[in-house]
Amino acid sequence: KDIGLCTLASENLHDVSDIMQTLEAHGAQIMQQPKNNFHKVTPVGYRDVNLLVRMPNGMAAEVQLNVKDMLKAKNEGHHFYEITRSLEDDKYKDEPDKNKWDPKDQQAFIDAQDEQVRLYEGAWAAHVKKHYGRRPLPSLAGHGGDRTG
C-alpha cells in the first residue's frame, strides 16, 4: 500500500481551510475524519490538521496542513520532541508511569516538554496577534472541528 506524506504551509487559518477545499475540488477524497489539532490542541500546544486522503491516481497520502508560524516553531522544537519521544517510545516504552523513571530522565522529559510548550504557545500567540488581533479566529467547520482557538 503506497502512502505519501506531505506538509503544506499556509500564512493563516483561512488558507488552511482553502487548501482542504482545493484538495477535494481536485479529486482528493478524505478517507477519514481529519485530525484537527487547531481544535484539539496537543498537550504541548502544537497545532495542525492531519488528513488521510486518496489522491485521484489512487495513492493514499497523509497531508499535514499548518501555518508557517507553527512550522517554524516545530523546526526549532524538533530536538525537544525527539527527547520526549525517545524516552516514552524507546527507553521507557514498557513503563508508562513516569514516576518510576530515573529522576534524571524525568527531569529531561519535563524540561523538553516545557520547551515545546514555550515554543508552540509562543508561536500560536504571535500568529493570532499578527493575523487576527481581537477578531474571532476562522472556523475549520466540517473539517474535524468547529473552533480553532
PDB file of C-alpha atoms in Angstrom:
ATOM      1  CA  LYS A   1       0.000   0.000   0.000  1.00  0.00           C
ATOM      2  CA  ASP A   2       1.621   3.237  -1.128  1.00  0.00           C
ATOM      3  CA  ILE A   3       1.408   6.125   1.310  1.00  0.00           C
ATOM      4  CA  GLY A   4       2.790   9.552   0.588  1.00  0.00           C
ATOM      5  CA  LEU A   5       3.419  12.237   3.167  1.00  0.00           C
ATOM      6  CA  CYS A   6       3.497  15.968   2.707  1.00  0.00           C
ATOM      7  CA  THR A   7       3.212  19.121   4.764  1.00  0.00           C
ATOM      8  CA  LEU A   8       1.535  22.158   3.272  1.00  0.00           C
ATOM      9  CA  ALA A   9       2.241  25.512   4.874  1.00  0.00           C
ATOM     10  CA  SER A  10      -0.066  28.495   4.746  1.00  0.00           C
ATOM     11  CA  GLU A  11       0.003  32.026   6.068  1.00  0.00           C
ATOM     12  CA  ASN A  12      -3.162  31.699   8.160  1.00  0.00           C
ATOM     13  CA  LEU A  13      -6.112  29.501   9.123  1.00  0.00           C
ATOM     14  CA  HIS A  14      -8.298  30.782   6.310  1.00  0.00           C
ATOM     15  CA  ASP A  15      -5.718  29.428   3.864  1.00  0.00           C
ATOM     16  CA  VAL A  16      -5.670  26.064   5.695  1.00  0.00           C
ATOM     17  CA  SER A  17      -9.409  25.745   5.084  1.00  0.00           C
ATOM     18  CA  ASP A  18      -8.944  26.783   1.439  1.00  0.00           C
ATOM     19  CA  ILE A  19      -6.269  24.115   0.946  1.00  0.00           C
ATOM     20  CA  MET A  20      -8.614  21.433   2.291  1.00  0.00           C
ATOM     21  CA  GLN A  21     -11.348  22.561  -0.106  1.00  0.00           C
ATOM     22  CA  THR A  22      -8.895  22.731  -3.025  1.00  0.00           C
ATOM     23  CA  LEU A  23      -7.695  19.176  -2.393  1.00  0.00           C
ATOM     24  CA  GLU A  24     -11.289  17.937  -2.506  1.00  0.00           C
ATOM     25  CA  ALA A  25     -12.112  20.040  -5.576  1.00  0.00           C
ATOM     26  CA  HIS A  26      -9.190  18.414  -7.417  1.00  0.00           C
ATOM     27  CA  GLY A  27     -10.360  14.882  -6.715  1.00  0.00           C
ATOM     28  CA  ALA A  28      -8.683  14.027  -3.414  1.00  0.00           C
ATOM     29  CA  GLN A  29     -11.048  12.010  -1.226  1.00  0.00           C
ATOM     30  CA  ILE A  30     -10.724  12.474   2.517  1.00  0.00           C
ATOM     31  CA  MET A  31     -10.658   8.897   3.816  1.00  0.00           C
ATOM     32  CA  GLN A  32     -11.384   9.580   7.500  1.00  0.00           C
ATOM     33  CA  GLN A  33     -12.315  12.420   9.786  1.00  0.00           C
ATOM     34  CA  PRO A  34      -9.439  14.929   9.782  1.00  0.00           C
ATOM     35  CA  LYS A  35      -7.439  15.208  12.983  1.00  0.00           C
ATOM     36  CA  ASN A  36      -7.831  18.893  13.753  1.00  0.00           C
ATOM     37  CA  ASN A  37      -5.183  19.894  16.293  1.00  0.00           C
ATOM     38  CA  PHE A  38      -6.215  23.528  15.925  1.00  0.00           C
ATOM     39  CA  HIS A  39      -9.479  22.447  17.551  1.00  0.00           C
ATOM     40  CA  LYS A  40      -7.997  19.905  19.970  1.00  0.00           C
ATOM     41  CA  VAL A  41      -4.506  21.162  20.741  1.00  0.00           C
ATOM     42  CA  THR A  42      -1.824  18.631  21.699  1.00  0.00           C
ATOM     43  CA  PRO A  43      -0.654  18.590  25.349  1.00  0.00           C
ATOM     44  CA  VAL A  44       2.435  20.645  24.419  1.00  0.00           C
ATOM     45  CA  GLY A  45       0.452  23.222  22.431  1.00  0.00           C
ATOM     46  CA  TYR A  46       1.203  22.011  18.914  1.00  0.00           C
ATOM     47  CA  ARG A  47      -1.439  22.724  16.293  1.00  0.00           C
ATOM     48  CA  ASP A  48      -2.052  21.367  12.780  1.00  0.00           C
ATOM     49  CA  VAL A  49      -4.574  19.417  10.712  1.00  0.00           C
ATOM     50  CA  ASN A  50      -3.791  15.864   9.570  1.00  0.00           C
ATOM     51  CA  LEU A  51      -5.696  14.374   6.668  1.00  0.00           C
ATOM     52  CA  LEU A  52      -5.598  10.894   5.221  1.00  0.00           C
ATOM     53  CA  VAL A  53      -6.588  11.257   1.576  1.00  0.00           C
ATOM     54  CA  ARG A  54      -6.855   9.131  -1.526  1.00  0.00           C
ATOM     55  CA  MET A  55      -5.398  11.054  -4.424  1.00  0.00           C
ATOM     56  CA  PRO A  56      -7.040  10.949  -7.875  1.00  0.00           C
ATOM     57  CA  ASN A  57      -4.348   8.456  -9.020  1.00  0.00           C
ATOM     58  CA  GLY A  58      -5.408   6.077  -6.203  1.00  0.00           C
ATOM     59  CA  MET A  59      -2.420   6.690  -3.947  1.00  0.00           C
ATOM     60  CA  ALA A  60      -3.112   7.170  -0.246  1.00  0.00           C
ATOM     61  CA  ALA A  61      -1.383  10.126   1.372  1.00  0.00           C
ATOM     62  CA  GLU A  62      -1.113  11.756   4.757  1.00  0.00           C
ATOM     63  CA  VAL A  63      -1.348  15.509   4.344  1.00  0.00           C
ATOM     64  CA  GLN A  64      -0.362  17.778   7.211  1.00  0.00           C
ATOM     65  CA  LEU A  65      -1.698  21.324   6.985  1.00  0.00           C
ATOM     66  CA  ASN A  66      -0.217  24.058   9.082  1.00  0.00           C
ATOM     67  CA  VAL A  67       0.503  27.750   9.390  1.00  0.00           C
ATOM     68  CA  LYS A  68       4.053  28.926   8.777  1.00  0.00           C
ATOM     69  CA  ASP A  69       4.466  30.309  12.306  1.00  0.00           C
ATOM     70  CA  MET A  70       3.746  26.895  13.848  1.00  0.00           C
ATOM     71  CA  LEU A  71       6.038  25.101  11.396  1.00  0.00           C
ATOM     72  CA  LYS A  72       8.881  27.441  12.303  1.00  0.00           C
ATOM     73  CA  ALA A  73       8.357  26.562  15.988  1.00  0.00           C
ATOM     74  CA  LYS A  74       8.133  22.859  15.085  1.00  0.00           C
ATOM     75  CA  ASN A  75      11.517  23.044  13.373  1.00  0.00           C
ATOM     76  CA  GLU A  76      13.029  24.879  16.342  1.00  0.00           C
ATOM     77  CA  GLY A  77      11.492  22.409  18.806  1.00  0.00           C
ATOM     78  CA  HIS A  78      12.169  19.149  16.990  1.00  0.00           C
ATOM     79  CA  HIS A  79      15.138  18.371  19.242  1.00  0.00           C
ATOM     80  CA  PHE A  80      12.867  18.600  22.311  1.00  0.00           C
ATOM     81  CA  TYR A  81      10.224  16.421  20.646  1.00  0.00           C
ATOM     82  CA  GLU A  82      12.893  13.794  19.954  1.00  0.00           C
ATOM     83  CA  ILE A  83      13.901  13.780  23.632  1.00  0.00           C
ATOM     84  CA  THR A  84      10.328  13.109  24.819  1.00  0.00           C
ATOM     85  CA  ARG A  85       9.654  10.595  22.049  1.00  0.00           C
ATOM     86  CA  SER A  86      12.846   8.634  22.691  1.00  0.00           C
ATOM     87  CA  LEU A  87      12.115   8.432  26.416  1.00  0.00           C
ATOM     88  CA  GLU A  88       8.440   7.466  26.035  1.00  0.00           C
ATOM     89  CA  ASP A  89       8.635   5.257  22.956  1.00  0.00           C
ATOM     90  CA  ASP A  90      12.081   3.712  23.322  1.00  0.00           C
ATOM     91  CA  LYS A  91      13.726   3.756  26.728  1.00  0.00           C
ATOM     92  CA  TYR A  92      10.538   3.521  28.824  1.00  0.00           C
ATOM     93  CA  LYS A  93       8.095   2.024  26.332  1.00  0.00           C
ATOM     94  CA  ASP A  94       7.114  -0.643  28.882  1.00  0.00           C
ATOM     95  CA  GLU A  95       6.865   1.807  31.793  1.00  0.00           C
ATOM     96  CA  PRO A  96       4.149   4.427  31.263  1.00  0.00           C
ATOM     97  CA  ASP A  97       4.366   5.620  34.895  1.00  0.00           C
ATOM     98  CA  LYS A  98       6.900   8.433  34.672  1.00  0.00           C
ATOM     99  CA  ASN A  99       7.244   8.423  38.461  1.00  0.00           C
ATOM    100  CA  LYS A 100       9.124   5.126  38.088  1.00  0.00           C
ATOM    101  CA  TRP A 101      11.622   6.578  35.602  1.00  0.00           C
ATOM    102  CA  ASP A 102      15.148   7.522  36.572  1.00  0.00           C
ATOM    103  CA  PRO A 103      14.942  11.040  38.106  1.00  0.00           C
ATOM    104  CA  LYS A 104      17.357  12.469  35.518  1.00  0.00           C
ATOM    105  CA  ASP A 105      15.144  11.145  32.718  1.00  0.00           C
ATOM    106  CA  GLN A 106      12.040  12.516  34.436  1.00  0.00           C
ATOM    107  CA  GLN A 107      13.636  15.953  34.548  1.00  0.00           C
ATOM    108  CA  ALA A 108      14.854  15.742  30.955  1.00  0.00           C
ATOM    109  CA  PHE A 109      11.317  14.831  29.863  1.00  0.00           C
ATOM    110  CA  ILE A 110       9.753  17.700  31.832  1.00  0.00           C
ATOM    111  CA  ASP A 111      12.319  20.196  30.537  1.00  0.00           C
ATOM    112  CA  ALA A 112      11.786  19.076  26.929  1.00  0.00           C
ATOM    113  CA  GLN A 113       8.003  19.313  27.266  1.00  0.00           C
ATOM    114  CA  ASP A 114       8.299  22.759  28.847  1.00  0.00           C
ATOM    115  CA  GLU A 115      10.420  23.946  25.917  1.00  0.00           C
ATOM    116  CA  GLN A 116       7.870  22.623  23.429  1.00  0.00           C
ATOM    117  CA  VAL A 117       5.059  24.400  25.280  1.00  0.00           C
ATOM    118  CA  ARG A 118       7.064  27.627  25.319  1.00  0.00           C
ATOM    119  CA  LEU A 119       7.780  27.419  21.583  1.00  0.00           C
ATOM    120  CA  TYR A 120       4.327  26.310  20.397  1.00  0.00           C
ATOM    121  CA  GLU A 121       2.259  28.552  22.637  1.00  0.00           C
ATOM    122  CA  GLY A 122       4.526  31.494  21.817  1.00  0.00           C
ATOM    123  CA  ALA A 123       4.261  30.817  18.093  1.00  0.00           C
ATOM    124  CA  TRP A 124       0.486  30.488  18.277  1.00  0.00           C
ATOM    125  CA  ALA A 125       0.064  33.681  20.325  1.00  0.00           C
ATOM    126  CA  ALA A 126       2.243  35.595  17.858  1.00  0.00           C
ATOM    127  CA  HIS A 127       0.335  34.101  14.904  1.00  0.00           C
ATOM    128  CA  VAL A 128      -3.044  35.076  16.335  1.00  0.00           C
ATOM    129  CA  LYS A 129      -1.865  38.598  17.172  1.00  0.00           C
ATOM    130  CA  LYS A 130      -0.312  39.077  13.710  1.00  0.00           C
ATOM    131  CA  HIS A 131      -3.227  37.726  11.670  1.00  0.00           C
ATOM    132  CA  TYR A 132      -6.341  38.259  13.753  1.00  0.00           C
ATOM    133  CA  GLY A 133      -5.771  40.707  16.589  1.00  0.00           C
ATOM    134  CA  ARG A 134      -9.025  40.727  18.552  1.00  0.00           C
ATOM    135  CA  ARG A 135     -11.137  39.336  15.705  1.00  0.00           C
ATOM    136  CA  PRO A 136     -12.536  35.826  16.094  1.00  0.00           C
ATOM    137  CA  LEU A 137     -10.478  33.035  14.589  1.00  0.00           C
ATOM    138  CA  PRO A 138     -11.814  31.479  11.400  1.00  0.00           C
ATOM    139  CA  SER A 139     -13.571  28.161  11.743  1.00  0.00           C
ATOM    140  CA  LEU A 140     -12.480  24.932  10.129  1.00  0.00           C
ATOM    141  CA  ALA A 141     -16.071  23.669  10.393  1.00  0.00           C
ATOM    142  CA  GLY A 142     -16.733  20.496   8.522  1.00  0.00           C
ATOM    143  CA  HIS A 143     -13.070  19.593   8.766  1.00  0.00           C
ATOM    144  CA  GLY A 144     -12.667  17.921  12.137  1.00  0.00           C
ATOM    145  CA  GLY A 145     -13.877  20.646  14.456  1.00  0.00           C
ATOM    146  CA  ASP A 146     -15.763  23.894  14.511  1.00  0.00           C
ATOM    147  CA  ARG A 147     -13.392  26.016  16.548  1.00  0.00           C
ATOM    148  CA  THR A 148      -9.713  26.645  16.062  1.00  0.00           C
ATOM    149  CA  GLY A 149      -8.690  28.543  19.173  1.00  0.00           C
TER     150      GLY A 149
END
